[in-house]
XYZ file of C-alpha atoms in Angstrom:
735
model
C 0.000 0.000 0.000
C 2.799 2.422 0.899
C 4.598 1.621 -2.335
C 1.442 2.384 -4.298
C 1.110 5.770 -2.592
C 4.740 6.568 -3.314
C 4.286 5.667 -6.975
C 1.165 7.821 -7.183
C 3.069 10.787 -5.761
C 5.924 10.217 -8.213
C 3.543 9.963 -11.173
C 1.695 13.115 -10.107
C 4.928 15.108 -10.168
C 6.389 13.411 -13.236
C 4.918 15.879 -15.800
C 6.351 18.787 -13.818
C 9.770 17.135 -13.600
C 9.744 16.357 -17.313
C 8.640 19.916 -18.098
C 11.460 21.386 -16.021
C 14.020 19.100 -17.624
C 12.865 19.852 -21.177
C 12.555 23.593 -20.709
C 15.853 23.896 -18.885
C 17.583 22.660 -22.053
C 15.699 25.078 -24.265
C 16.760 25.353 -27.884
C 15.483 27.935 -30.304
C 12.366 26.795 -32.178
C 12.952 25.873 -35.811
C 10.994 24.436 -38.704
C 11.048 20.646 -38.988
C 10.036 17.830 -41.321
C 8.747 18.369 -44.841
C 8.221 21.922 -46.013
C 4.501 22.524 -46.742
C 3.824 23.144 -50.421
C 2.399 26.625 -49.829
C 5.830 27.759 -48.595
C 7.359 26.805 -51.952
C 4.577 27.631 -54.437
C 5.356 30.822 -56.432
C 3.170 33.823 -55.661
C 2.137 34.159 -59.303
C 0.809 30.601 -59.292
C -1.187 31.230 -56.109
C -2.602 34.409 -57.604
C -3.581 32.670 -60.849
C -5.426 29.918 -58.972
C -7.300 32.432 -56.817
C -8.038 34.736 -59.767
C -9.403 31.833 -61.860
C -11.721 30.923 -58.993
C -12.880 34.523 -58.739
C -13.445 34.752 -62.506
C -15.937 31.889 -62.321
C -18.223 34.016 -60.133
C -20.014 36.014 -62.823
C -22.317 37.712 -60.358
C -19.451 39.352 -58.444
C -19.779 43.139 -58.814
C -16.409 43.917 -57.205
C -14.326 41.551 -59.280
C -11.589 44.055 -60.201
C -11.089 45.222 -56.612
C -10.962 41.641 -55.387
C -8.446 40.740 -58.078
C -6.197 43.541 -56.842
C -6.547 42.181 -53.340
C -5.689 38.642 -54.439
C -2.630 39.891 -56.301
C -1.339 41.895 -53.360
C -2.158 39.316 -50.683
C -0.643 36.396 -52.632
C 2.732 38.119 -52.753
C 2.676 39.540 -49.237
C 1.704 36.182 -47.735
C 4.531 34.519 -49.640
C 6.938 37.099 -48.245
C 5.834 36.213 -44.722
C 6.010 32.457 -45.363
C 9.461 32.771 -46.898
C 10.796 35.036 -44.163
C 11.462 32.147 -41.792
C 9.348 33.747 -39.079
C 6.523 31.286 -39.760
C 7.221 27.920 -38.139
C 5.977 24.565 -39.422
C 6.101 21.063 -37.935
C 7.578 22.567 -34.787
C 6.122 21.637 -31.378
C 4.003 24.809 -31.052
C 2.493 24.607 -34.551
C 1.814 20.900 -34.095
C 0.035 21.584 -30.814
C -2.051 24.349 -32.409
C -3.041 21.924 -35.182
C -4.165 19.393 -32.591
C -6.399 21.996 -30.944
C -7.819 22.865 -34.369
C -8.498 19.153 -34.942
C -10.515 19.123 -31.723
C -12.513 22.228 -32.686
C -13.309 20.986 -36.213
C -13.698 17.308 -35.415
C -17.140 17.316 -37.065
C -16.193 19.576 -40.008
C -13.587 17.670 -42.052
C -14.088 19.787 -45.197
C -13.367 23.028 -43.355
C -10.458 21.412 -41.499
C -8.873 20.485 -44.839
C -8.940 24.146 -45.908
C -7.415 25.648 -42.777
C -3.762 25.527 -41.708
C -2.326 26.959 -38.500
C 1.283 27.955 -37.842
C 3.177 29.613 -35.024
C 4.774 32.952 -35.863
C 8.048 34.014 -34.266
C 6.875 37.357 -32.933
C 6.760 38.753 -29.395
C 3.542 40.680 -30.115
C 0.376 39.421 -28.454
C -1.607 38.821 -31.620
C -2.978 36.383 -34.184
C -4.425 36.841 -37.658
C -5.839 34.988 -40.632
C -5.263 35.129 -44.378
C -7.986 34.916 -46.964
C -6.812 31.483 -48.133
C -7.097 29.849 -44.707
C -3.734 30.327 -42.994
C -4.014 31.140 -39.284
C -0.866 32.617 -37.726
C -0.566 32.659 -33.933
C 2.270 34.722 -32.462
C 4.504 33.097 -29.863
C 3.924 36.228 -27.775
C 0.228 35.368 -27.531
C 0.826 31.746 -26.513
C 3.262 33.005 -23.852
C 0.546 35.153 -22.245
C -2.536 32.896 -22.283
C -3.611 30.973 -19.188
C -4.814 27.673 -20.622
C -5.660 25.655 -23.719
C -9.321 26.690 -23.689
C -8.340 30.326 -24.224
C -6.118 29.285 -27.127
C -9.043 27.339 -28.595
C -11.263 30.423 -28.355
C -8.646 32.481 -30.229
C -8.601 29.868 -32.999
C -12.422 29.867 -33.148
C -12.339 33.665 -33.513
C -9.826 33.417 -36.380
C -11.863 30.671 -38.073
C -14.774 33.088 -38.380
C -12.557 35.634 -40.132
C -11.845 32.923 -42.716
C -15.291 31.370 -43.118
C -17.000 34.767 -43.386
C -14.315 36.085 -45.781
C -13.692 39.102 -43.570
C -10.249 39.868 -44.996
C -11.264 40.321 -48.629
C -14.588 41.946 -47.760
C -12.832 44.500 -45.544
C -10.429 45.262 -48.394
C -13.300 45.837 -50.825
C -15.140 48.075 -48.375
C -12.017 50.142 -47.716
C -11.437 50.584 -51.442
C -15.027 51.767 -51.862
C -14.507 54.342 -49.150
C -11.274 55.547 -50.749
C -12.960 56.272 -54.066
C -16.285 57.423 -52.591
C -18.399 54.728 -54.176
C -21.720 53.201 -53.212
C -23.254 54.220 -49.906
C -20.156 56.286 -49.008
C -20.357 58.558 -52.073
C -22.080 61.525 -50.380
C -20.470 61.199 -46.981
C -17.849 63.564 -45.635
C -14.302 62.402 -44.938
C -15.069 62.045 -41.215
C -18.230 60.058 -41.961
C -16.245 57.729 -44.219
C -13.664 57.169 -41.500
C -16.401 56.480 -38.955
C -18.019 54.066 -41.370
C -14.689 52.337 -41.830
C -14.215 52.097 -38.065
C -17.736 50.832 -37.530
C -17.282 48.196 -40.203
C -14.114 46.941 -38.560
C -15.840 46.906 -35.192
C -18.676 44.918 -36.691
C -16.193 42.391 -38.065
C -14.534 41.929 -34.701
C -17.858 41.638 -32.906
C -19.087 39.122 -35.450
C -15.889 37.110 -35.080
C -16.296 37.173 -31.286
C -19.971 36.208 -31.435
C -19.700 33.449 -34.052
C -16.353 32.324 -32.695
C -17.837 31.916 -29.223
C -20.774 30.026 -30.701
C -18.356 27.632 -32.364
C -16.293 27.402 -29.163
C -19.373 26.497 -27.107
C -19.963 23.550 -29.411
C -16.723 22.038 -28.139
C -16.238 20.428 -24.734
C -13.962 23.189 -23.453
C -14.914 25.117 -20.333
C -16.073 28.671 -20.994
C -15.167 29.817 -17.479
C -11.941 31.650 -18.386
C -12.716 32.638 -21.996
C -13.423 36.261 -21.125
C -9.936 36.492 -19.571
C -8.536 36.513 -23.122
C -9.522 40.166 -23.261
C -7.535 40.824 -20.080
C -4.533 39.473 -21.963
C -5.248 42.004 -24.737
C -5.730 44.786 -22.203
C -2.264 44.194 -20.747
C -0.544 43.007 -23.933
C 1.984 45.870 -23.696
C 3.502 44.286 -20.567
C 5.804 41.259 -20.170
C 4.167 37.923 -19.365
C 4.384 38.744 -15.649
C 4.925 41.808 -13.462
C 7.267 40.908 -10.604
C 9.459 43.297 -8.628
C 13.049 43.342 -9.835
C 15.424 42.434 -7.013
C 17.887 45.246 -6.442
C 20.678 42.824 -5.585
C 20.245 40.741 -8.755
C 23.595 41.845 -10.194
C 25.381 42.066 -6.829
C 28.447 39.978 -6.027
C 30.400 39.556 -2.807
C 32.285 42.835 -3.289
C 30.133 44.453 -5.964
C 27.001 46.192 -4.725
C 24.488 48.183 -6.746
C 23.698 51.339 -4.769
C 20.062 52.171 -3.937
C 20.420 55.495 -5.744
C 20.274 53.609 -9.042
C 16.713 52.441 -8.345
C 13.343 54.161 -8.231
C 11.451 54.527 -4.979
C 8.252 53.697 -6.826
C 7.586 52.383 -10.316
C 4.959 53.755 -12.660
C 1.576 52.057 -12.090
C 0.268 49.719 -14.748
C -2.601 51.030 -16.856
C -4.930 48.795 -18.817
C -4.900 49.668 -22.523
C -8.351 50.587 -23.747
C -9.346 52.420 -26.900
C -8.997 56.112 -26.113
C -11.876 57.075 -28.401
C -14.342 54.208 -28.817
C -16.304 56.133 -31.431
C -13.396 56.425 -33.842
C -11.107 53.478 -33.072
C -11.134 50.685 -35.622
C -11.628 47.912 -33.058
C -13.978 47.577 -30.125
C -12.235 47.946 -26.788
C -11.234 44.833 -24.824
C -13.755 45.785 -22.127
C -16.566 46.130 -24.680
C -15.717 42.773 -26.226
C -15.371 41.158 -22.804
C -18.817 42.395 -21.787
C -20.396 41.177 -25.027
C -18.885 37.707 -24.647
C -19.847 37.587 -20.959
C -23.458 38.453 -21.733
C -23.602 35.846 -24.483
C -22.200 33.124 -22.215
C -24.651 33.955 -19.430
C -27.653 34.290 -21.751
C -29.749 31.135 -22.130
C -29.107 27.513 -21.316
C -25.569 26.810 -22.443
C -23.948 23.483 -21.698
C -21.139 24.041 -19.259
C -18.022 21.892 -19.291
C -15.275 21.956 -16.721
C -12.177 21.086 -18.726
C -9.701 23.736 -19.865
C -7.678 21.042 -21.640
C -8.815 18.595 -24.282
C -5.434 17.954 -25.912
C -2.957 18.096 -23.022
C -2.442 20.236 -19.957
C 1.212 19.281 -19.561
C 1.795 20.012 -23.254
C 0.289 23.473 -22.903
C 2.411 24.250 -19.845
C 5.543 22.977 -21.549
C 4.991 24.912 -24.776
C 3.946 28.110 -23.031
C 7.250 27.973 -21.135
C 9.048 27.318 -24.418
C 7.387 30.392 -25.961
C 8.403 32.468 -22.962
C 11.984 31.329 -23.402
C 11.733 32.324 -27.068
C 10.694 35.823 -26.029
C 14.118 36.426 -24.485
C 15.618 35.744 -27.908
C 13.011 37.694 -29.858
C 13.376 40.784 -27.670
C 17.128 40.702 -28.180
C 16.797 40.326 -31.950
C 14.398 43.284 -32.073
C 16.880 45.531 -30.220
C 15.123 45.392 -26.845
C 17.911 44.064 -24.597
C 16.467 45.508 -21.364
C 13.158 43.736 -21.944
C 15.116 40.596 -22.816
C 16.889 40.757 -19.439
C 13.617 41.268 -17.566
C 11.982 38.375 -19.420
C 14.946 36.146 -18.548
C 14.774 37.398 -14.953
C 11.097 36.350 -14.739
C 11.876 32.892 -16.099
C 14.820 32.606 -13.742
C 12.375 32.613 -10.841
C 11.208 29.183 -11.987
C 14.418 28.019 -13.664
C 17.299 29.459 -11.614
C 20.821 29.341 -13.070
C 19.408 28.170 -16.399
C 22.308 28.226 -18.935
C 20.142 29.554 -21.780
C 18.769 32.415 -19.677
C 22.177 33.264 -18.224
C 23.697 33.444 -21.690
C 20.814 35.571 -22.915
C 21.377 38.076 -20.097
C 25.081 38.102 -20.983
C 24.248 38.904 -24.625
C 21.884 41.687 -23.564
C 24.446 43.251 -21.181
C 27.078 43.004 -23.900
C 24.745 44.739 -26.379
C 23.841 47.525 -23.942
C 27.477 48.202 -23.067
C 28.652 48.204 -26.689
C 25.956 50.653 -27.736
C 26.530 52.940 -24.743
C 30.269 52.980 -25.336
C 29.684 53.633 -29.024
C 27.355 56.567 -28.371
C 24.296 54.947 -29.956
C 22.425 54.043 -26.781
C 19.089 55.326 -28.055
C 18.912 52.425 -30.500
C 18.673 49.890 -27.672
C 17.313 51.894 -24.717
C 14.065 53.873 -25.138
C 14.283 55.709 -21.797
C 12.374 54.756 -18.678
C 9.723 57.393 -17.899
C 6.996 55.847 -20.098
C 7.611 52.246 -19.001
C 4.875 50.804 -16.781
C 5.160 48.182 -14.080
C 8.082 46.554 -12.336
C 10.268 46.357 -15.446
C 10.650 50.158 -15.204
C 13.125 49.514 -12.383
C 15.440 47.767 -14.817
C 15.034 50.438 -17.518
C 15.882 53.082 -14.917
C 18.960 51.162 -13.758
C 20.402 50.961 -17.268
C 19.498 54.599 -17.871
C 21.399 55.705 -14.761
C 24.502 53.571 -15.199
C 27.344 55.511 -16.771
C 29.240 53.948 -19.712
C 32.157 52.826 -17.526
C 29.826 51.395 -14.869
C 27.806 49.492 -17.456
C 30.966 48.128 -19.056
C 32.229 46.947 -15.640
C 28.877 45.288 -14.889
C 28.869 43.528 -18.282
C 32.506 42.467 -17.938
C 31.971 40.944 -14.508
C 28.766 39.110 -15.445
C 30.119 37.705 -18.728
C 33.446 36.590 -17.268
C 31.792 34.872 -14.318
C 29.511 33.090 -16.773
C 32.563 32.090 -18.800
C 33.985 30.363 -15.742
C 30.689 28.431 -15.409
C 30.422 27.637 -19.139
C 34.086 27.481 -20.210
C 33.459 25.784 -23.567
C 30.881 28.213 -24.981
C 32.592 29.973 -27.898
C 30.117 32.882 -27.905
C 30.677 33.621 -24.219
C 34.445 33.425 -24.750
C 34.237 35.897 -27.657
C 32.042 38.338 -25.692
C 34.227 38.113 -22.577
C 37.406 38.950 -24.456
C 35.824 41.781 -26.440
C 34.125 43.433 -23.449
C 37.347 43.283 -21.424
C 39.132 44.909 -24.353
C 36.564 47.739 -24.261
C 37.005 48.121 -20.523
C 40.803 48.434 -20.794
C 40.825 50.657 -23.888
C 38.087 53.103 -22.954
C 37.794 53.233 -19.171
C 40.676 51.586 -17.348
C 43.544 53.382 -15.656
C 46.408 51.574 -13.870
C 45.455 50.672 -10.311
C 41.759 51.198 -10.955
C 40.803 47.684 -9.798
C 41.857 45.997 -6.600
C 43.265 42.529 -7.252
C 43.091 41.171 -3.705
C 39.986 40.686 -1.620
C 39.506 43.466 0.956
C 39.512 42.944 4.702
C 36.237 42.584 6.556
C 34.479 45.913 7.099
C 36.268 47.516 4.146
C 33.092 49.294 3.042
C 32.126 50.677 6.471
C 33.726 54.082 7.093
C 34.922 54.679 10.664
C 35.674 58.336 11.322
C 35.219 58.332 15.084
C 38.921 58.161 15.948
C 40.162 60.506 13.239
C 40.691 64.119 14.214
C 42.078 65.360 10.927
C 39.350 66.725 8.636
C 41.012 65.486 5.457
C 41.525 61.992 6.781
C 37.832 61.870 7.713
C 36.906 62.970 4.193
C 39.060 60.218 2.738
C 37.285 57.684 4.908
C 33.874 59.010 3.939
C 34.773 58.662 0.278
C 34.163 54.971 0.786
C 30.464 55.841 0.835
C 30.679 56.918 -2.786
C 28.578 54.259 -4.582
C 30.569 54.563 -7.788
C 33.897 53.907 -6.037
C 32.520 50.908 -4.185
C 31.096 49.580 -7.448
C 34.405 49.926 -9.272
C 37.313 49.228 -6.917
C 36.400 45.667 -5.968
C 34.000 44.950 -8.848
C 36.257 42.332 -10.469
C 38.378 41.238 -7.514
C 37.160 37.625 -7.578
C 38.047 37.345 -11.277
C 41.703 38.092 -10.561
C 41.802 34.613 -9.039
C 41.275 33.226 -12.567
C 44.491 32.666 -14.545
C 42.615 33.173 -17.842
C 41.281 36.541 -16.746
C 44.596 37.749 -15.313
C 46.544 36.695 -18.408
C 44.269 38.594 -20.781
C 43.891 41.567 -18.418
C 47.667 41.997 -18.119
C 48.163 41.606 -21.852
C 45.547 44.240 -22.699
C 46.752 46.576 -19.963
C 50.321 46.368 -21.238
C 49.165 47.036 -24.777
C 47.045 49.990 -23.685
C 49.370 51.537 -21.088
C 52.799 50.308 -22.173
C 55.443 52.899 -22.979
C 54.761 53.049 -26.709
C 50.982 53.425 -26.251
C 50.859 55.816 -23.332
C 49.886 58.769 -25.483
C 46.816 57.160 -27.048
C 43.799 59.155 -25.904
C 40.308 57.770 -25.399
C 38.802 59.842 -28.222
C 41.505 58.538 -30.583
C 40.579 54.976 -29.653
C 36.896 55.709 -30.328
C 37.768 57.245 -33.705
C 39.937 54.246 -34.560
C 37.097 51.916 -33.556
C 34.579 53.798 -35.696
C 36.981 53.692 -38.654
C 37.189 49.912 -38.232
C 33.397 49.677 -38.067
C 33.025 51.436 -41.424
C 35.253 49.064 -43.371
C 32.122 47.662 -45.011
C 31.756 50.899 -46.992
C 34.877 50.157 -49.073
C 34.442 49.138 -52.689
C 36.275 47.227 -55.360
C 38.156 44.384 -53.677
C 39.635 41.445 -55.520
C 38.955 38.460 -53.313
C 40.308 35.447 -55.188
C 37.407 33.206 -54.126
C 36.853 29.676 -55.364
C 33.333 29.287 -53.979
C 30.613 31.653 -52.788
C 27.020 31.251 -51.568
C 24.427 33.801 -52.678
C 21.561 34.244 -50.217
C 18.000 35.256 -51.188
C 18.543 37.438 -54.278
C 15.825 40.110 -54.482
C 14.288 42.139 -57.251
C 11.706 44.854 -56.625
C 9.934 46.780 -59.384
C 7.796 49.768 -58.425
C 5.699 52.328 -60.248
C 5.139 55.211 -57.851
C 2.672 56.842 -60.257
C 0.161 54.041 -59.828
C -2.298 53.218 -57.109
C -0.859 49.685 -57.022
C 2.785 50.754 -56.735
C 4.410 47.350 -56.325
C 4.571 45.478 -59.634
C 4.336 42.049 -58.065
C 4.211 39.813 -61.138
C 7.031 41.607 -62.929
C 9.131 41.595 -59.751
C 8.852 37.820 -59.464
C 9.742 37.340 -63.124
C 12.696 39.751 -62.818
C 13.989 37.871 -59.764
C 14.106 34.622 -61.717
C 16.014 36.418 -64.465
C 18.439 37.799 -61.863
C 19.110 34.286 -60.539
C 19.640 33.013 -64.072
C 22.107 35.802 -64.813
C 24.048 35.091 -61.605
C 24.351 31.469 -62.706
C 25.449 32.492 -66.212
C 28.047 34.965 -64.938
C 29.565 32.575 -62.400
C 29.675 29.795 -65.013
C 31.667 32.058 -67.349
C 34.008 32.974 -64.500
C 34.281 29.346 -63.347
C 33.318 30.508 -59.860
C 31.643 27.724 -57.900
C 28.376 29.237 -56.647
C 25.526 27.988 -54.491
C 22.324 30.037 -54.569
C 20.292 29.738 -51.362
C 16.724 30.811 -52.007
C 13.367 29.444 -50.889
C 12.174 29.305 -54.499
C 14.978 26.872 -55.376
C 14.538 24.158 -52.746
C 12.155 21.221 -52.464
C 10.031 19.953 -49.594
C 12.815 17.732 -48.194
C 15.330 20.551 -47.703
C 14.179 21.889 -44.338
C 17.797 22.269 -43.163
C 18.467 24.608 -46.091
C 15.248 26.486 -45.312
C 16.386 27.027 -41.720
C 19.853 28.060 -42.910
C 18.338 30.703 -45.189
C 16.282 31.986 -42.262
C 19.349 32.159 -40.014
C 21.493 33.891 -42.647
C 18.875 36.561 -43.355
C 18.452 37.230 -39.634
C 22.233 37.337 -39.309
C 22.641 39.950 -42.041
C 19.833 42.052 -40.537
C 21.708 42.101 -37.222
C 25.012 42.984 -38.886
C 23.474 46.029 -40.554
C 21.655 46.967 -37.372
C 25.020 46.978 -35.568
C 26.956 48.578 -38.414
C 28.105 51.520 -36.250
C 28.909 49.329 -33.240
C 31.878 46.972 -33.376
C 30.407 43.749 -31.955
C 31.750 40.213 -32.110
C 30.219 37.597 -34.367
C 27.924 35.428 -32.209
C 26.188 32.078 -32.851
C 29.563 30.729 -33.926
C 28.593 27.058 -33.598
C 25.701 27.523 -36.043
C 27.919 29.569 -38.349
C 30.579 26.843 -38.394
C 27.978 24.216 -39.343
C 26.702 26.386 -42.221
C 30.243 27.033 -43.488
C 30.921 23.303 -43.415
C 27.634 22.484 -45.148
C 28.164 24.845 -48.102
C 31.935 24.650 -48.320
C 32.687 28.364 -48.074
C 33.075 31.190 -45.581
C 31.847 33.756 -48.117
C 28.155 34.620 -48.431
C 26.755 37.344 -50.664
C 23.471 39.248 -50.664
C 22.479 40.920 -53.931
C 19.442 42.595 -55.415
C 17.906 45.284 -57.587
C 15.352 47.989 -56.879
C 13.829 49.651 -59.920
C 11.128 52.313 -59.767
C 9.426 54.904 -61.910
C 7.971 58.115 -60.514
C 6.262 61.322 -61.598
C 8.492 64.196 -62.610
C 8.316 67.540 -60.868
C 7.072 70.143 -63.349
C 9.101 72.970 -61.827
C 12.098 72.247 -64.091
C 9.882 72.366 -67.204
C 8.235 75.690 -66.223
C 11.589 77.302 -65.437
C 12.943 76.398 -68.863
C 9.743 77.529 -70.535
C 9.610 80.885 -68.731
C 13.283 81.814 -68.476
C 15.025 80.135 -71.398
C 12.665 79.877 -74.401
C 15.341 78.321 -76.673
C 15.566 75.424 -74.207
C 11.927 74.444 -74.716
C 12.922 71.365 -76.792
C 14.998 70.194 -73.821
C 11.997 70.694 -71.542
C 9.788 68.679 -73.886
C 12.392 65.906 -73.927
C 12.529 66.061 -70.142
C 8.779 65.485 -69.924
C 8.746 62.774 -72.581
C 11.601 60.706 -71.147
C 10.431 58.260 -68.455
C 11.776 59.020 -64.995
C 13.428 55.781 -63.826
C 15.803 54.946 -61.014
C 17.625 51.633 -60.648
C 19.683 50.570 -57.638
C 21.931 47.527 -57.753
C 23.833 46.144 -54.766
C 26.006 43.141 -53.941
C 27.482 42.752 -50.448
C 29.782 39.866 -49.551
C 30.606 38.875 -45.977
C 33.106 36.501 -44.483
C 30.648 34.606 -42.317
C 33.408 33.279 -40.070
C 34.661 36.712 -39.025
C 31.423 38.604 -39.582
C 33.312 41.203 -41.624
C 32.242 42.616 -45.019
C 34.866 41.916 -47.655
C 33.215 43.453 -50.705
C 30.503 46.027 -51.345
C 29.276 46.890 -54.820
C 26.601 49.550 -55.161
C 25.443 51.349 -58.290
C 22.667 53.854 -58.960
C 21.472 54.344 -62.528
C 19.047 57.074 -63.560
C 17.577 54.823 -66.237
C 15.647 51.634 -66.856
C 16.882 48.324 -65.532
C 17.895 47.205 -69.008
C 19.114 43.613 -69.193
C 22.569 44.487 -70.544
C 23.035 47.041 -67.744
C 22.095 44.521 -65.065
C 24.197 41.778 -66.664
C 27.222 44.070 -66.633
C 26.767 44.958 -62.941
C 26.257 41.338 -61.925
C 29.245 40.095 -63.897
C 31.481 42.814 -62.450
C 30.536 41.888 -58.862
C 31.364 38.221 -59.294
C 34.464 38.985 -61.352
C 35.806 40.874 -58.336
C 35.037 37.877 -56.142
C 36.922 35.563 -58.509
C 39.828 37.869 -59.356
C 42.923 37.406 -57.222
C 44.346 40.417 -55.455
C 47.432 41.874 -57.113
C 48.930 42.373 -53.660
C 49.045 38.605 -53.282
């Protein structure tokens, strides 16, 4: 009997233990398995299929407007699907599909039309496309309380699809823009109110019909209305817990109380400021409507918030919360990333993933503050609500040297805990280099632990005024933060060896005269190396990532020429292949349009590389080390080269300003023929670029950029493309 009780206790805690073990080894979510066909189908093909279906409806009075919508949406959806932000066959998307199976268990035809995917976004949101794709942001999953609430969200989105809300809203908006139909006589304000009311009606209908569908399931409706609380507080992190003032403290490193607020800004629920003009009903209004509907009439009440799996929901919600730490960092919100990791650390203390994420965020904050670009990563603190404001205020108050010392200490201590992590090693060496070059002076840091009571001034037995003042200087929070901030690290041979080497290089006899501003200038010069042109690289192999081609006509209502852009991109890829064949340059083109359903590894590599290049350009004025080195090494090995190029063309046509013509006409009559020619000649601009990076070092090795005030003629583009790859192939004369 006792054994049975023990086993029951063990089994009851087993899901929690498994959850903790799985989440504590969190890895970034990626796409898995076979790539769904809609991720690989060309936009033009999707548009043709949808347009043919529309053409069969002879009674449709808004056929042209709907065709424009189908054209635009087909290409925009493909952009989202190909961006890598949409996950497929991952644990979250699979779980969402299982919930959808439960909701539509009796509607197999509808289930076959609808697909649901998780979207790598921190925003608390979800949305639906006209062709039946439901996208649920990881930020929303991270905030919800249970599976039933997630099911209600999916029911709401299903209504948007079944009632064709997306395309109907587009048609109605186009009618309002051109003043057609019932909106023809209305004023501008009346049209805007009509537009707002229509959107409100859509949301209310989706809530009402979505709830009706939800109540046909066996989920409990008890917490459904809490979904609108999630919306009301969607601007906050997933929890609001006081930040511990001693979080960054060490034995001899204390953060002074003056760096913290006495009181944080109260949290305010986000409601529509003007319900009469806002495009969506307020969360409170929607919550009341749903509440009344639930309480009206005899509705079957069920008690289960989980029909698929409670442990699965808990596990995946934690996984999404872990993902937020990454997503915040990638979107240049390092302070929010630290607070998110701090919240998770309450449940998963000393988690390696969270600790490394905090290290990355501290590294980012310090690099940007040292580089003078702090506004890019820190928005200020006065407008921040809730307990996270404490952290924003701390990083606002910390001076550049203090922040660099904090980052150095945290990263180096983490290095001692995770000695084999190449990213932590790279950050630790680079941040210590910053500390020595920009802020350190000889004797600045104590290298031996202080005696007990070192930080308690005792002036009682000192009669000399100046001696008392010296003792009281120990109360200076900045001095106490700096002097012994790194004292424990001087017990590490690795730290001491690098510290002494950098100190000698910085303060040795031949470098004594180097001033701080000269170091900053030298650093900024190094950061701008990517602006150089015309290198001969002598490459044998290069990978070209996601070539792009954009054609625009700014004179038109539909400015993006979607079909011609897609056709031009295929021509660009063909010309790259032709040029590299002529040059005998081994080239691998990595593009979603050129892979098949089995190449999910390549798909994930393309996603990583495009995120990587976005980060490099975001940090172009800040000299940061190349992180994610393990992933980078695997990609280099897979494609047999360290060199990856991004290339593309932007071509657009615009209206000409008539001022030039009138000046010639009025002031220089003989120049009238020139003015006529000016008006007759199309006004085109074409931009071509090709940027090559050494992925191993993270450094740009070649930048080609040309601007032509003319059409994107094929011979012109061929010449630019050939020249770029010729420079890659050509060996440097210096060699």
